[in-house]
Tab-separated table of C-alpha atoms in Angstrom:
chain	number	residue	atom	x	y	z
A	1169	MET	CA	-38.933	-124.631	-107.196
A	1170	LYS	CA	-36.398	-126.961	-105.705
A	1171	ALA	CA	-37.575	-130.495	-104.987
A	1172	ARG	CA	-35.940	-133.167	-102.912
A	1173	PRO	CA	-33.763	-135.372	-105.168
A	1174	TYR	CA	-36.161	-138.282	-104.945
A	1175	LEU	CA	-39.198	-136.096	-105.513
A	1176	ILE	CA	-38.317	-134.273	-108.719
A	1177	ALA	CA	-40.775	-136.049	-111.027
A	1178	LEU	CA	-44.155	-134.361	-111.263
A	1179	VAL	CA	-47.202	-136.379	-112.250
A	1180	LEU	CA	-49.796	-134.342	-114.113
A	1181	ILE	CA	-53.073	-133.746	-112.294
A	1182	VAL	CA	-55.568	-133.946	-115.122
A	1183	LEU	CA	-58.231	-131.320	-114.779
A	1184	VAL	CA	-61.334	-132.211	-116.766
A	1185	ALA	CA	-63.605	-129.358	-117.678
A	1186	GLY	CA	-66.576	-129.045	-119.981
A	1187	LEU	CA	-65.646	-127.313	-123.205
A	1188	LEU	CA	-67.492	-124.138	-124.002
A	1189	VAL	CA	-68.747	-123.492	-127.505
A	1190	VAL	CA	-66.665	-120.727	-129.032
A	1191	PHE	CA	-68.291	-118.726	-131.785
A	1192	ARG	CA	-67.337	-115.570	-133.663
A	1193	THR	CA	-69.401	-113.309	-135.875
A	1194	PRO	CA	-67.614	-110.604	-137.875
A	1195	GLY	CA	-68.142	-107.169	-136.344
A	1196	SER	CA	-66.781	-103.651	-136.322
A	1197	ASP	CA	-63.352	-102.913	-134.930
A	1198	PRO	CA	-63.969	-101.027	-131.652
A	1199	ALA	CA	-60.657	-99.213	-132.023
A	1200	ARG	CA	-61.890	-97.582	-135.274
A	1201	GLN	CA	-65.610	-97.077	-134.676
A	1202	PRO	CA	-67.218	-95.760	-131.480
A	1203	ARG	CA	-69.762	-98.032	-129.828
A	1204	GLN	CA	-72.177	-97.699	-126.974
A	1205	GLU	CA	-72.283	-101.402	-126.137
A	1206	THR	CA	-71.242	-104.628	-127.806
A	1207	SER	CA	-74.129	-106.658	-129.147
A	1208	PRO	CA	-74.322	-110.348	-128.146
A	1209	GLU	CA	-74.026	-111.312	-131.798
A	1210	ALA	CA	-70.681	-109.535	-132.144
A	1211	ALA	CA	-69.211	-110.981	-128.960
A	1212	VAL	CA	-67.451	-114.248	-128.268
A	1213	GLU	CA	-67.265	-116.553	-125.296
A	1214	ALA	CA	-63.858	-116.555	-123.592
A	1215	GLY	CA	-63.791	-120.096	-122.354
A	1216	ALA	CA	-61.520	-122.667	-120.774
A	1217	GLY	CA	-57.909	-122.685	-121.851
A	1218	ALA	CA	-55.233	-120.078	-122.510
A	1219	GLY	CA	-53.405	-122.159	-125.112
A	1220	ASP	CA	-50.895	-124.249	-123.166
A	1221	ALA	CA	-50.695	-127.646	-124.866
A	1222	TYR	CA	-49.843	-129.453	-121.620
A	1223	TYR	CA	-52.696	-127.973	-119.564
A	1224	PRO	CA	-55.356	-127.116	-122.130
A	1225	THR	CA	-58.057	-126.106	-119.631
A	1226	ASP	CA	-55.781	-123.912	-117.497
A	1227	GLY	CA	-56.261	-120.187	-117.814
A	1228	ASN	CA	-58.765	-118.455	-120.009
A	1229	SER	CA	-58.766	-116.442	-123.195
A	1230	GLY	CA	-60.253	-113.095	-124.080
A	1231	TYR	CA	-59.039	-110.819	-121.278
A	1232	ASP	CA	-55.926	-109.676	-119.445
A	1233	VAL	CA	-55.907	-109.273	-115.660
A	1234	GLY	CA	-54.239	-106.176	-114.239
A	1235	LEU	CA	-54.931	-106.632	-110.521
A	1236	TYR	CA	-56.208	-109.224	-108.072
A	1237	ASP	CA	-57.507	-107.381	-104.993
A	1238	LEU	CA	-58.351	-110.066	-102.439
A	1239	ALA	CA	-60.072	-109.838	-99.068
A	1240	ILE	CA	-60.023	-113.192	-97.282
A	1241	THR	CA	-60.984	-114.377	-93.825
A	1242	TYR	CA	-59.504	-117.635	-92.594
A	1243	ASP	CA	-60.201	-119.422	-89.327
A	1244	PRO	CA	-57.568	-122.083	-88.542
A	1245	GLY	CA	-59.970	-123.695	-86.091
A	1246	SER	CA	-62.719	-124.423	-88.603
A	1247	LYS	CA	-60.388	-124.426	-91.653
A	1248	LYS	CA	-62.950	-122.276	-93.453
A	1249	LEU	CA	-62.040	-119.509	-95.863
A	1250	ASP	CA	-64.361	-116.720	-97.006
A	1251	GLY	CA	-63.227	-114.376	-99.744
A	1252	VAL	CA	-64.134	-111.486	-101.978
A	1253	ALA	CA	-61.950	-111.186	-105.071
A	1254	THR	CA	-62.059	-107.922	-106.996
A	1255	ILE	CA	-60.452	-108.609	-110.350
A	1256	THR	CA	-59.614	-105.712	-112.662
A	1257	ALA	CA	-59.073	-106.818	-116.254
A	1258	THR	CA	-59.192	-105.601	-119.838
A	1259	ALA	CA	-61.117	-107.421	-122.549
A	1260	SER	CA	-58.825	-108.406	-125.420
A	1261	GLN	CA	-61.826	-109.248	-127.600
A	1262	ASP	CA	-65.566	-108.590	-127.527
A	1263	LEU	CA	-66.905	-110.841	-124.774
A	1264	SER	CA	-70.369	-112.195	-124.159
A	1265	ARG	CA	-69.071	-114.282	-121.260
A	1266	PHE	CA	-65.760	-115.367	-119.764
A	1267	ASN	CA	-64.260	-117.891	-117.382
A	1268	LEU	CA	-62.125	-117.808	-114.254
A	1269	ASP	CA	-60.459	-120.801	-112.593
A	1270	LEU	CA	-61.497	-121.777	-109.056
A	1271	GLU	CA	-61.193	-125.205	-107.482
A	1272	GLY	CA	-63.129	-126.585	-104.520
A	1273	LEU	CA	-64.699	-123.343	-103.253
A	1274	LYS	CA	-68.314	-122.310	-103.746
A	1275	VAL	CA	-69.237	-119.002	-105.367
A	1276	SER	CA	-72.248	-117.175	-103.928
A	1277	ASP	CA	-72.281	-113.926	-105.896
A	1278	VAL	CA	-70.675	-112.289	-108.942
A	1279	LYS	CA	-70.888	-108.697	-110.130
A	1280	VAL	CA	-69.306	-107.282	-113.282
A	1281	GLY	CA	-69.072	-103.541	-113.582
A	1282	GLY	CA	-71.150	-103.203	-110.425
A	1283	ARG	CA	-74.083	-105.134	-111.919
A	1284	PRO	CA	-75.169	-108.664	-110.964
A	1285	ALA	CA	-73.864	-111.277	-113.396
A	1286	LYS	CA	-75.002	-114.807	-114.089
A	1287	PHE	CA	-72.512	-117.491	-113.155
A	1288	ALA	CA	-72.073	-121.240	-113.072
A	1289	GLN	CA	-69.350	-123.521	-111.735
A	1290	GLU	CA	-68.623	-126.246	-114.252
A	1291	GLY	CA	-66.204	-129.178	-114.320
A	1292	ASP	CA	-63.373	-129.229	-111.796
A	1293	HIS	CA	-62.416	-125.564	-111.847
A	1294	GLU	CA	-64.325	-123.446	-114.365
A	1295	LEU	CA	-66.281	-120.428	-113.107
A	1296	VAL	CA	-68.335	-119.284	-116.096
A	1297	ILE	CA	-69.478	-115.657	-115.844
A	1298	THR	CA	-72.072	-113.980	-118.070
A	1299	PRO	CA	-72.143	-110.212	-117.472
A	1300	ALA	CA	-75.399	-108.257	-117.759
A	1301	ALA	CA	-74.082	-106.687	-120.978
A	1302	PRO	CA	-71.289	-107.852	-123.297
A	1303	LEU	CA	-67.846	-106.351	-122.805
A	1304	ALA	CA	-66.234	-104.480	-125.672
A	1305	LYS	CA	-62.697	-105.198	-126.807
A	1306	GLY	CA	-60.301	-102.842	-125.049
A	1307	LYS	CA	-62.740	-102.156	-122.224
A	1308	GLN	CA	-61.428	-102.343	-118.670
A	1309	PHE	CA	-63.866	-104.073	-116.348
A	1310	THR	CA	-64.081	-105.207	-112.756
A	1311	ALA	CA	-65.445	-108.578	-111.665
A	1312	VAL	CA	-66.238	-109.041	-107.975
A	1313	VAL	CA	-66.539	-112.683	-106.901
A	1314	THR	CA	-67.768	-113.688	-103.436
A	1315	TYR	CA	-66.843	-117.232	-102.484
A	1316	GLY	CA	-66.022	-119.521	-99.593
A	1317	GLY	CA	-65.654	-122.998	-98.151
A	1318	GLU	CA	-62.851	-125.276	-97.054
A	1319	PRO	CA	-59.931	-124.933	-99.483
A	1320	THR	CA	-58.757	-128.087	-101.201
A	1321	THR	CA	-55.305	-129.642	-101.292
A	1322	ILE	CA	-53.866	-131.212	-104.434
A	1323	ASN	CA	-52.240	-134.553	-103.652
A	1324	ASP	CA	-49.477	-135.554	-106.048
A	1325	SER	CA	-47.826	-138.967	-105.942
A	1326	SER	CA	-44.346	-137.537	-106.606
A	1327	LEU	CA	-44.177	-134.065	-105.060
A	1328	GLY	CA	-46.744	-134.638	-102.347
A	1329	ARG	CA	-49.228	-131.994	-101.272
A	1330	SER	CA	-49.616	-128.655	-103.039
A	1331	GLY	CA	-52.131	-125.854	-103.305
A	1332	TRP	CA	-53.799	-124.968	-100.006
A	1333	GLN	CA	-52.142	-126.977	-97.259
A	1334	ILE	CA	-52.830	-127.322	-93.548
A	1335	SER	CA	-49.612	-126.900	-91.599
A	1336	SER	CA	-48.497	-129.243	-88.849
A	1337	THR	CA	-48.397	-126.190	-86.581
A	1338	GLY	CA	-52.116	-125.534	-87.065
A	1339	GLY	CA	-51.997	-122.828	-89.701
A	1340	ALA	CA	-52.138	-123.029	-93.478
A	1341	PHE	CA	-50.150	-121.980	-96.545
A	1342	ALA	CA	-50.585	-121.969	-100.325
A	1343	ALA	CA	-47.765	-123.319	-102.499
A	1344	GLY	CA	-47.319	-125.498	-105.571
A	1345	GLN	CA	-46.942	-125.589	-109.316
A	1346	PRO	CA	-48.373	-125.709	-111.858
A	1347	HIS	CA	-51.519	-125.317	-109.720
A	1348	SER	CA	-51.919	-123.523	-106.414
A	1349	ALA	CA	-53.630	-120.136	-106.641
A	1350	THR	CA	-57.042	-121.392	-107.630
A	1351	THR	CA	-57.371	-123.416	-104.435
A	1352	TRP	CA	-57.812	-120.090	-102.574
A	1353	PHE	CA	-58.929	-117.407	-105.057
A	1354	PRO	CA	-60.490	-117.186	-108.549
A	1355	ALA	CA	-57.856	-116.439	-111.178
A	1356	ASN	CA	-56.827	-116.616	-114.785
A	1357	ASP	CA	-54.527	-119.498	-113.919
A	1358	THR	CA	-51.814	-119.290	-116.557
A	1359	PRO	CA	-48.274	-117.879	-116.322
A	1360	ARG	CA	-49.068	-115.904	-119.471
A	1361	ASP	CA	-51.376	-113.529	-117.592
A	1362	LYS	CA	-49.278	-111.822	-114.918
A	1363	ALA	CA	-50.947	-109.293	-112.641
A	1364	ALA	CA	-50.408	-107.212	-109.525
A	1365	LEU	CA	-51.719	-108.540	-106.213
A	1366	LYS	CA	-53.254	-106.914	-103.153
A	1367	ILE	CA	-54.452	-108.951	-100.222
A	1368	ALA	CA	-56.184	-108.163	-96.955
A	1369	ALA	CA	-56.035	-111.355	-94.889
A	1370	ARG	CA	-58.198	-111.453	-91.756
A	1371	VAL	CA	-57.294	-114.061	-89.130
A	1372	PRO	CA	-58.030	-114.555	-85.429
A	1373	ASP	CA	-55.899	-112.562	-83.008
A	1374	GLY	CA	-52.637	-114.367	-82.266
A	1375	TRP	CA	-52.206	-115.552	-85.851
A	1376	THR	CA	-50.198	-113.790	-88.569
A	1377	ALA	CA	-50.845	-113.759	-92.332
A	1378	VAL	CA	-47.859	-113.274	-94.663
A	1379	SER	CA	-48.037	-112.803	-98.423
A	1380	ASN	CA	-46.072	-111.455	-101.387
A	1381	GLY	CA	-44.592	-107.999	-101.732
A	1382	GLN	CA	-44.620	-105.162	-99.258
A	1383	GLU	CA	-46.241	-105.094	-95.853
A	1384	GLY	CA	-49.107	-102.689	-95.235
A	1385	PRO	CA	-50.959	-101.564	-92.107
A	1386	VAL	CA	-52.262	-104.067	-89.572
A	1387	THR	CA	-55.693	-103.487	-88.026
A	1388	ARG	CA	-57.511	-105.228	-85.172
A	1389	ASP	CA	-61.233	-105.437	-84.512
A	1390	GLY	CA	-63.382	-107.750	-82.405
A	1391	GLY	CA	-60.862	-110.550	-81.921
A	1392	TRP	CA	-59.648	-110.501	-85.534
A	1393	THR	CA	-56.498	-109.052	-87.091
A	1394	THR	CA	-56.218	-107.974	-90.729
A	1395	PHE	CA	-52.828	-108.033	-92.473
A	1396	ASN	CA	-52.427	-106.063	-95.696
A	1397	TRP	CA	-49.945	-106.892	-98.450
A	1398	SER	CA	-49.274	-105.378	-101.863
A	1399	GLU	CA	-47.193	-106.746	-104.743
A	1400	GLU	CA	-47.053	-104.177	-107.530
A	1401	THR	CA	-44.665	-106.157	-109.724
A	1402	PRO	CA	-46.813	-108.415	-111.935
A	1403	LEU	CA	-46.679	-112.048	-110.894
A	1404	ALA	CA	-47.775	-115.376	-112.327
A	1405	THR	CA	-50.612	-116.913	-110.335
A	1406	TYR	CA	-48.662	-119.963	-109.176
A	1407	VAL	CA	-46.115	-117.757	-107.350
A	1408	ALA	CA	-48.819	-115.943	-105.375
A	1409	THR	CA	-49.098	-117.095	-101.785
A	1410	VAL	CA	-50.556	-116.520	-98.363
A	1411	ALA	CA	-49.325	-118.265	-95.222
A	1412	ILE	CA	-51.074	-118.194	-91.852
A	1413	ASP	CA	-49.337	-119.285	-88.670
A	1414	LYS	CA	-48.067	-118.055	-85.323
A	1415	PHE	CA	-44.995	-116.766	-87.085
A	1416	GLU	CA	-41.949	-115.125	-85.601
A	1417	VAL	CA	-41.481	-112.182	-87.958
A	1418	VAL	CA	-38.089	-110.528	-88.510
A	1419	ARG	CA	-37.803	-107.315	-90.525
A	1420	SER	CA	-34.660	-105.848	-92.070
A	1421	LYS	CA	-33.457	-104.114	-95.235
A	1422	LEU	CA	-31.012	-104.854	-98.019
A	1423	PRO	CA	-28.182	-102.336	-98.460
A	1424	SER	CA	-30.257	-100.821	-101.288
A	1425	GLY	CA	-33.127	-100.130	-98.864
A	1426	THR	CA	-35.322	-102.925	-100.227
A	1427	PRO	CA	-37.492	-104.207	-97.364
A	1428	VAL	CA	-36.925	-107.779	-96.157
A	1429	LEU	CA	-39.452	-109.734	-94.108
A	1430	ASP	CA	-38.767	-113.249	-92.870
A	1431	ALA	CA	-41.462	-115.365	-91.235
A	1432	TYR	CA	-40.569	-118.442	-89.175
A	1433	ALA	CA	-43.213	-120.996	-88.201
A	1434	PRO	CA	-43.005	-122.273	-84.627
A	1435	GLY	CA	-39.914	-124.404	-84.081
A	1436	THR	CA	-38.024	-123.281	-87.209
A	1437	SER	CA	-36.246	-120.045	-86.326
A	1438	ALA	CA	-33.259	-121.371	-84.382
A	1439	GLN	CA	-32.104	-123.597	-87.238
A	1440	LYS	CA	-33.138	-121.435	-90.196
A	1441	LYS	CA	-32.226	-117.900	-89.119
A	1442	PRO	CA	-28.473	-118.441	-89.725
A	1443	ILE	CA	-29.243	-119.640	-93.268
A	1444	GLN	CA	-31.668	-116.824	-94.040
A	1445	ALA	CA	-29.225	-114.251	-92.643
A	1446	ARG	CA	-27.053	-114.839	-95.727
A	1447	VAL	CA	-29.723	-113.632	-98.172
A	1448	PRO	CA	-28.217	-110.121	-98.579
A	1449	GLU	CA	-24.919	-111.780	-99.493
A	1450	ILE	CA	-26.673	-114.209	-101.838
A	1451	LEU	CA	-28.618	-111.493	-103.645
A	1452	ALA	CA	-25.550	-109.272	-103.958
A	1453	TYR	CA	-23.638	-112.142	-105.565
A	1454	LEU	CA	-26.482	-113.101	-107.900
A	1455	GLU	CA	-26.703	-109.473	-109.025
A	1456	THR	CA	-23.111	-109.722	-110.283
A	1457	LYS	CA	-24.193	-112.629	-112.502
A	1458	PHE	CA	-27.794	-111.795	-113.477
A	1459	GLY	CA	-28.116	-108.017	-113.135
A	1460	PRO	CA	-30.057	-105.868	-110.642
A	1461	TYR	CA	-32.431	-107.615	-108.247
A	1462	PRO	CA	-35.787	-107.341	-110.062
A	1463	GLN	CA	-38.178	-107.293	-107.075
A	1464	ARG	CA	-39.420	-104.560	-104.714
A	1465	ALA	CA	-39.136	-106.745	-101.596
A	1466	ALA	CA	-37.354	-109.845	-100.336
A	1467	GLY	CA	-37.627	-112.368	-97.537
A	1468	SER	CA	-38.888	-115.830	-96.717
A	1469	ILE	CA	-41.629	-117.998	-95.271
A	1470	TRP	CA	-40.283	-121.005	-93.357
A	1471	VAL	CA	-42.881	-123.693	-92.671
A	1472	ALA	CA	-42.424	-126.550	-90.247
A	1473	ASP	CA	-43.594	-129.168	-92.715
A	1474	GLN	CA	-41.861	-131.897	-94.724
A	1475	ILE	CA	-43.423	-130.915	-98.029
A	1476	GLY	CA	-41.685	-132.254	-101.125
A	1477	PHE	CA	-40.423	-128.918	-102.452
A	1478	SER	CA	-39.581	-125.324	-101.704
A	1479	LEU	CA	-41.116	-122.738	-104.033
A	1480	GLU	CA	-40.155	-119.364	-105.488
A	1481	THR	CA	-43.280	-117.519	-104.316
A	1482	GLN	CA	-42.516	-114.017	-105.556
A	1483	THR	CA	-40.389	-111.847	-103.247
A	1484	ARG	CA	-40.847	-114.292	-100.373
A	1485	PRO	CA	-40.055	-117.957	-101.132
A	1486	ILE	CA	-41.707	-120.717	-99.118
A	1487	TYR	CA	-39.171	-123.147	-97.659
A	1488	ALA	CA	-39.835	-126.691	-96.483
A	1489	SER	CA	-38.363	-127.761	-93.168
A	1490	TRP	CA	-35.528	-129.630	-94.963
A	1491	ALA	CA	-34.377	-126.600	-97.006
A	1492	ASP	CA	-30.687	-125.694	-96.805
A	1493	LEU	CA	-28.446	-122.842	-97.991
A	1494	GLU	CA	-28.337	-124.114	-101.587
A	1495	THR	CA	-32.137	-124.167	-101.600
A	1496	VAL	CA	-32.163	-120.509	-100.543
A	1497	VAL	CA	-29.764	-119.693	-103.397
A	1498	HIS	CA	-31.980	-121.614	-105.827
A	1499	GLU	CA	-35.250	-119.929	-104.834
A	1500	ASN	CA	-33.732	-116.459	-104.847
A	1501	ALA	CA	-32.297	-117.053	-108.329
A	1502	HIS	CA	-35.891	-117.710	-109.360
A	1503	GLN	CA	-36.693	-114.090	-108.531
A	1504	TRP	CA	-34.948	-113.385	-111.851
A	1505	PHE	CA	-35.713	-116.626	-113.713
A	1506	GLY	CA	-39.302	-117.739	-113.188
A	1507	ASP	CA	-40.741	-114.758	-111.338
A	1508	SER	CA	-39.480	-111.662	-113.180
A	1509	VAL	CA	-38.989	-113.534	-116.472
A	1510	SER	CA	-41.848	-116.032	-116.535
A	1511	ILE	CA	-42.440	-118.929	-118.877
A	1512	GLU	CA	-44.917	-118.690	-121.729
A	1513	ASN	CA	-45.674	-122.432	-121.682
A	1514	TRP	CA	-44.929	-125.214	-119.224
A	1515	ALA	CA	-42.789	-126.801	-121.953
A	1516	ASP	CA	-40.383	-123.881	-121.319
A	1517	ILE	CA	-39.801	-124.797	-117.648
A	1518	CYS	CA	-36.028	-125.169	-118.144
A	1519	LEU	CA	-35.932	-121.367	-118.335
A	1520	ASN	CA	-36.846	-121.450	-114.644
A	1521	GLU	CA	-35.341	-124.605	-113.209
A	1522	CYS	CA	-32.170	-125.134	-115.254
A	1523	LEU	CA	-31.015	-121.591	-114.539
A	1524	ALA	CA	-31.999	-121.611	-110.851
A	1525	SER	CA	-30.273	-124.967	-110.429
A	1526	TYR	CA	-27.134	-123.647	-112.104
A	1527	SER	CA	-27.128	-120.772	-109.602
A	1528	GLN	CA	-26.322	-123.379	-106.935
A	1529	TRP	CA	-23.161	-124.295	-108.858
A	1530	LEU	CA	-22.311	-120.612	-109.219
A	1531	TRP	CA	-22.573	-120.253	-105.461
A	1532	LEU	CA	-20.246	-123.220	-105.001
A	1533	GLU	CA	-17.829	-121.542	-107.407
A	1534	LYS	CA	-17.944	-118.401	-105.271
A	1535	GLU	CA	-17.103	-120.564	-102.271
A	1536	GLY	CA	-14.028	-121.990	-104.034
A	1537	THR	CA	-15.250	-125.002	-106.043
A	1538	ASN	CA	-13.642	-125.487	-109.464
A	1539	LEU	CA	-16.743	-126.027	-111.598
A	1540	ASP	CA	-14.832	-127.374	-114.591
A	1541	ASP	CA	-13.350	-130.119	-112.424
A	1542	ARG	CA	-16.766	-130.784	-110.916
A	1543	TYR	CA	-18.350	-130.948	-114.365
A	1544	ARG	CA	-15.748	-133.327	-115.799
A	1545	SER	CA	-16.055	-135.568	-112.748
A	1546	ARG	CA	-19.849	-135.689	-113.123
A	1547	VAL	CA	-19.589	-136.519	-116.831
A	1548	GLN	CA	-17.222	-139.361	-116.076
A	1549	GLU	CA	-19.456	-140.657	-113.321
A	1550	LEU	CA	-22.664	-140.441	-115.354
A	1551	ARG	CA	-21.587	-141.449	-118.864
A	1552	SER	CA	-23.123	-144.897	-118.649
A	1553	ARG	CA	-26.178	-143.916	-116.607
A	1554	THR	CA	-28.776	-143.743	-119.361
A	1555	SER	CA	-31.578	-142.741	-116.973
A	1556	PHE	CA	-29.755	-139.501	-116.151
A	1557	TRP	CA	-29.546	-138.438	-119.802
A	1558	ALA	CA	-32.996	-139.628	-120.844
A	1559	PRO	CA	-35.159	-136.603	-119.944
A	1560	LYS	CA	-35.658	-133.908	-122.560
A	1561	LEU	CA	-35.191	-130.423	-121.141
A	1562	TYR	CA	-37.438	-128.608	-123.613
A	1563	ASP	CA	-40.874	-129.779	-124.743
A	1564	MET	CA	-40.514	-132.840	-122.577
A	1565	GLY	CA	-44.205	-133.767	-122.650
A	1566	LYS	CA	-46.803	-133.068	-120.006
A	1567	GLY	CA	-46.168	-134.835	-116.746
A	1568	ASN	CA	-42.406	-134.785	-117.379
A	1569	GLU	CA	-41.728	-131.104	-116.750
A	1570	PHE	CA	-39.673	-131.623	-113.621
A	1571	ARG	CA	-37.580	-134.565	-114.786
A	1572	GLY	CA	-33.974	-133.682	-115.521
A	1573	VAL	CA	-34.169	-129.910	-115.086
A	1574	TYR	CA	-32.496	-129.950	-111.663
A	1575	ASP	CA	-29.474	-132.074	-112.559
A	1576	LYS	CA	-29.045	-132.632	-116.284
A	1577	GLY	CA	-30.291	-129.073	-116.764
A	1578	LEU	CA	-27.622	-127.441	-114.626
A	1579	MET	CA	-24.920	-129.436	-116.433
A	1580	GLY	CA	-26.360	-128.265	-119.730
A	1581	MET	CA	-26.043	-124.676	-118.531
A	1582	HIS	CA	-22.398	-125.173	-117.601
A	1583	ALA	CA	-21.748	-126.732	-121.005
A	1584	LEU	CA	-23.397	-123.697	-122.636
A	1585	ARG	CA	-21.176	-121.394	-120.573
A	1586	LYS	CA	-18.081	-123.261	-121.753
A	1587	GLN	CA	-19.335	-123.312	-125.343
A	1588	VAL	CA	-19.796	-119.525	-125.609
A	1589	GLY	CA	-17.277	-118.360	-122.980
A	1590	ASP	CA	-17.781	-116.651	-119.625
A	1591	ASP	CA	-18.000	-113.101	-120.946
A	1592	VAL	CA	-20.719	-113.901	-123.479
A	1593	PHE	CA	-22.575	-116.229	-121.115
A	1594	PHE	CA	-23.030	-113.793	-118.238
A	1595	LYS	CA	-23.634	-110.742	-120.423
A	1596	ALA	CA	-26.297	-112.722	-122.281
A	1597	LEU	CA	-27.982	-113.781	-119.026
A	1598	GLN	CA	-28.091	-110.174	-117.862
A	1599	SER	CA	-29.474	-108.871	-121.154
A	1600	TRP	CA	-32.022	-111.730	-121.182
A	1601	ALA	CA	-33.239	-110.808	-117.688
A	1602	ALA	CA	-33.425	-107.115	-118.631
A	1603	LYS	CA	-35.165	-107.685	-121.961
A	1604	HIS	CA	-37.948	-109.847	-120.541
A	1605	ARG	CA	-38.243	-108.263	-117.089
A	1606	ASP	CA	-41.802	-108.531	-115.710
A	1607	GLY	CA	-42.845	-110.412	-118.841
A	1608	ASN	CA	-42.855	-113.859	-120.421
A	1609	ALA	CA	-40.470	-115.763	-122.653
A	1610	THR	CA	-40.024	-119.104	-124.416
A	1611	TRP	CA	-37.171	-121.539	-124.729
A	1612	PRO	CA	-36.768	-120.979	-128.504
A	1613	GLU	CA	-36.353	-117.256	-127.726
A	1614	PHE	CA	-33.618	-118.150	-125.230
A	1615	GLU	CA	-31.801	-120.190	-127.880
A	1616	ASN	CA	-31.984	-117.323	-130.380
A	1617	HIS	CA	-30.790	-114.877	-127.732
A	1618	PHE	CA	-27.620	-116.899	-127.169
A	1619	LYS	CA	-27.042	-117.427	-130.880
A	1620	GLU	CA	-27.105	-113.661	-131.411
A	1621	ALA	CA	-25.019	-112.904	-128.314
A	1622	SER	CA	-22.321	-115.439	-129.197
A	1623	GLY	CA	-22.332	-115.191	-132.961
A	1624	GLN	CA	-22.250	-118.988	-132.977
A	1625	GLN	CA	-24.496	-121.443	-134.786
A	1626	LEU	CA	-25.735	-123.298	-131.701
A	1627	ASP	CA	-28.514	-125.430	-133.186
A	1628	GLY	CA	-26.537	-128.648	-132.797
A	1629	PHE	CA	-25.590	-127.813	-129.219
A	1630	PHE	CA	-29.147	-126.984	-128.125
A	1631	LYS	CA	-30.542	-130.012	-129.908
A	1632	ALA	CA	-28.056	-132.362	-128.222
A	1633	TRP	CA	-28.466	-130.963	-124.717
A	1634	PHE	CA	-32.003	-129.615	-124.458
A	1635	ARG	CA	-34.215	-130.893	-127.259
A	1636	ASP	CA	-33.074	-134.520	-127.520
A	1637	SER	CA	-33.122	-137.428	-125.128
A	1638	GLY	CA	-29.822	-139.180	-124.415
A	1639	ILE	CA	-26.231	-138.215	-123.731
A	1640	PRO	CA	-24.880	-135.451	-126.014
A	1641	GLU	CA	-22.087	-136.244	-128.464
A	1642	ASP	CA	-18.612	-135.486	-127.111
A	1643	GLN	CA	-18.257	-132.251	-129.097
A	1644	TYR	CA	-21.207	-130.869	-127.115
A	1645	LEU	CA	-20.659	-132.837	-123.907
A	1646	LEU	CA	-17.070	-131.573	-123.604
A	1647	PRO	CA	-16.851	-128.161	-125.320
A	1648	ALA	CA	-13.392	-126.757	-125.863
A	1649	GLY	CA	-13.748	-124.505	-122.822
A	1650	VAL	CA	-14.059	-127.454	-120.451
A	1651	ARG	CA	-11.537	-129.900	-121.987
A	1652	ARG	CA	-8.250	-130.444	-120.199
């Protein structure tokens, strides 16, 4: 995500949910002993919370989603959405019941394994599902949730509107972090549980629905058009999207053959097409720094709205009307850092934003800027500005995730580059992206990765720049590689 400079602070939306009683009774290991069906006594309740300290009720434990297969119908006139979500998952423990996250939409029916299941919507976003029979550890199961209503928008005092948003051009789009997906489909809403996505979006004729991944067939019937999309590369829920508008759609390919689809909301194409046309050049350059492009598709969704951020929705970033070329560089860098390599916890957000922000400086370097001069000038300018150095870049505390990562964070990355040297820095970034491709990682793992790659004891450096508040000591602020 790239936010406007005066909108980079994110205020936590506190989601209050009723806590479920979690109980465990010792039972047989299903991997060692065959079983017909798990008894209720041997099962547990997979309740609210996947373990993130900042958002304790986000996500759910006890299962791993493999695929969200969504069929939605949206009418821009009534602003109503009807959906059927077919969720394929595997139980990671014996389950007597489990939760999904869904906010503001009403569930009318749930089936698990083809059989009716009991369900209840509790708190702000918990959908509690009790299947007809407990699910055994290791068992793959399918939950089919039928739901509908008018999707909600999350209003944030710093970043503005997120989640499901009504566009000024009459359509709608889904974008935001840390919460967005669950305003339009039921999900295990944690970056830890990445899954593939299929979507069939049905809209009135004349409207177009654009989503992540690769474009499928388009069908028309009775005044409605259905657009099919498929993203096979696992994604975190907050980078899933659908956008509905009277888009101008432009299709092309990267030199590698990777399909590119760009969607321009009414009134945006004349100004934004020249910027978006540079994406093949941008991706080719970023590949020289980060390694092969990790996605199966590329492109963009340009909305006509003054939202407070642009977002790295996987394969096809959503851009606000103010977005510029550096924003396009930033969001495409996220296809490596944030989308392919996703955070384990929201405390690790510098893995996404510090690296994507530094990609903007790398682009300036490509265009002829001397980054060492730029860095020294910024240090001189900011030495006495305590507010700039105050944010912590790792484990910054909930509500503070987006403070500092866009500016102090990119300077910290340049300091790290100068500390370890260009050769080590870029080789380590490429091996990091390859090692954690399509998975999750933490900031402490990133620190250890660079310690091993450089052969340096970097604890003091990382503490000064990323773990502490305040300006780093001169030995870390001005590493030998950046001194005159």
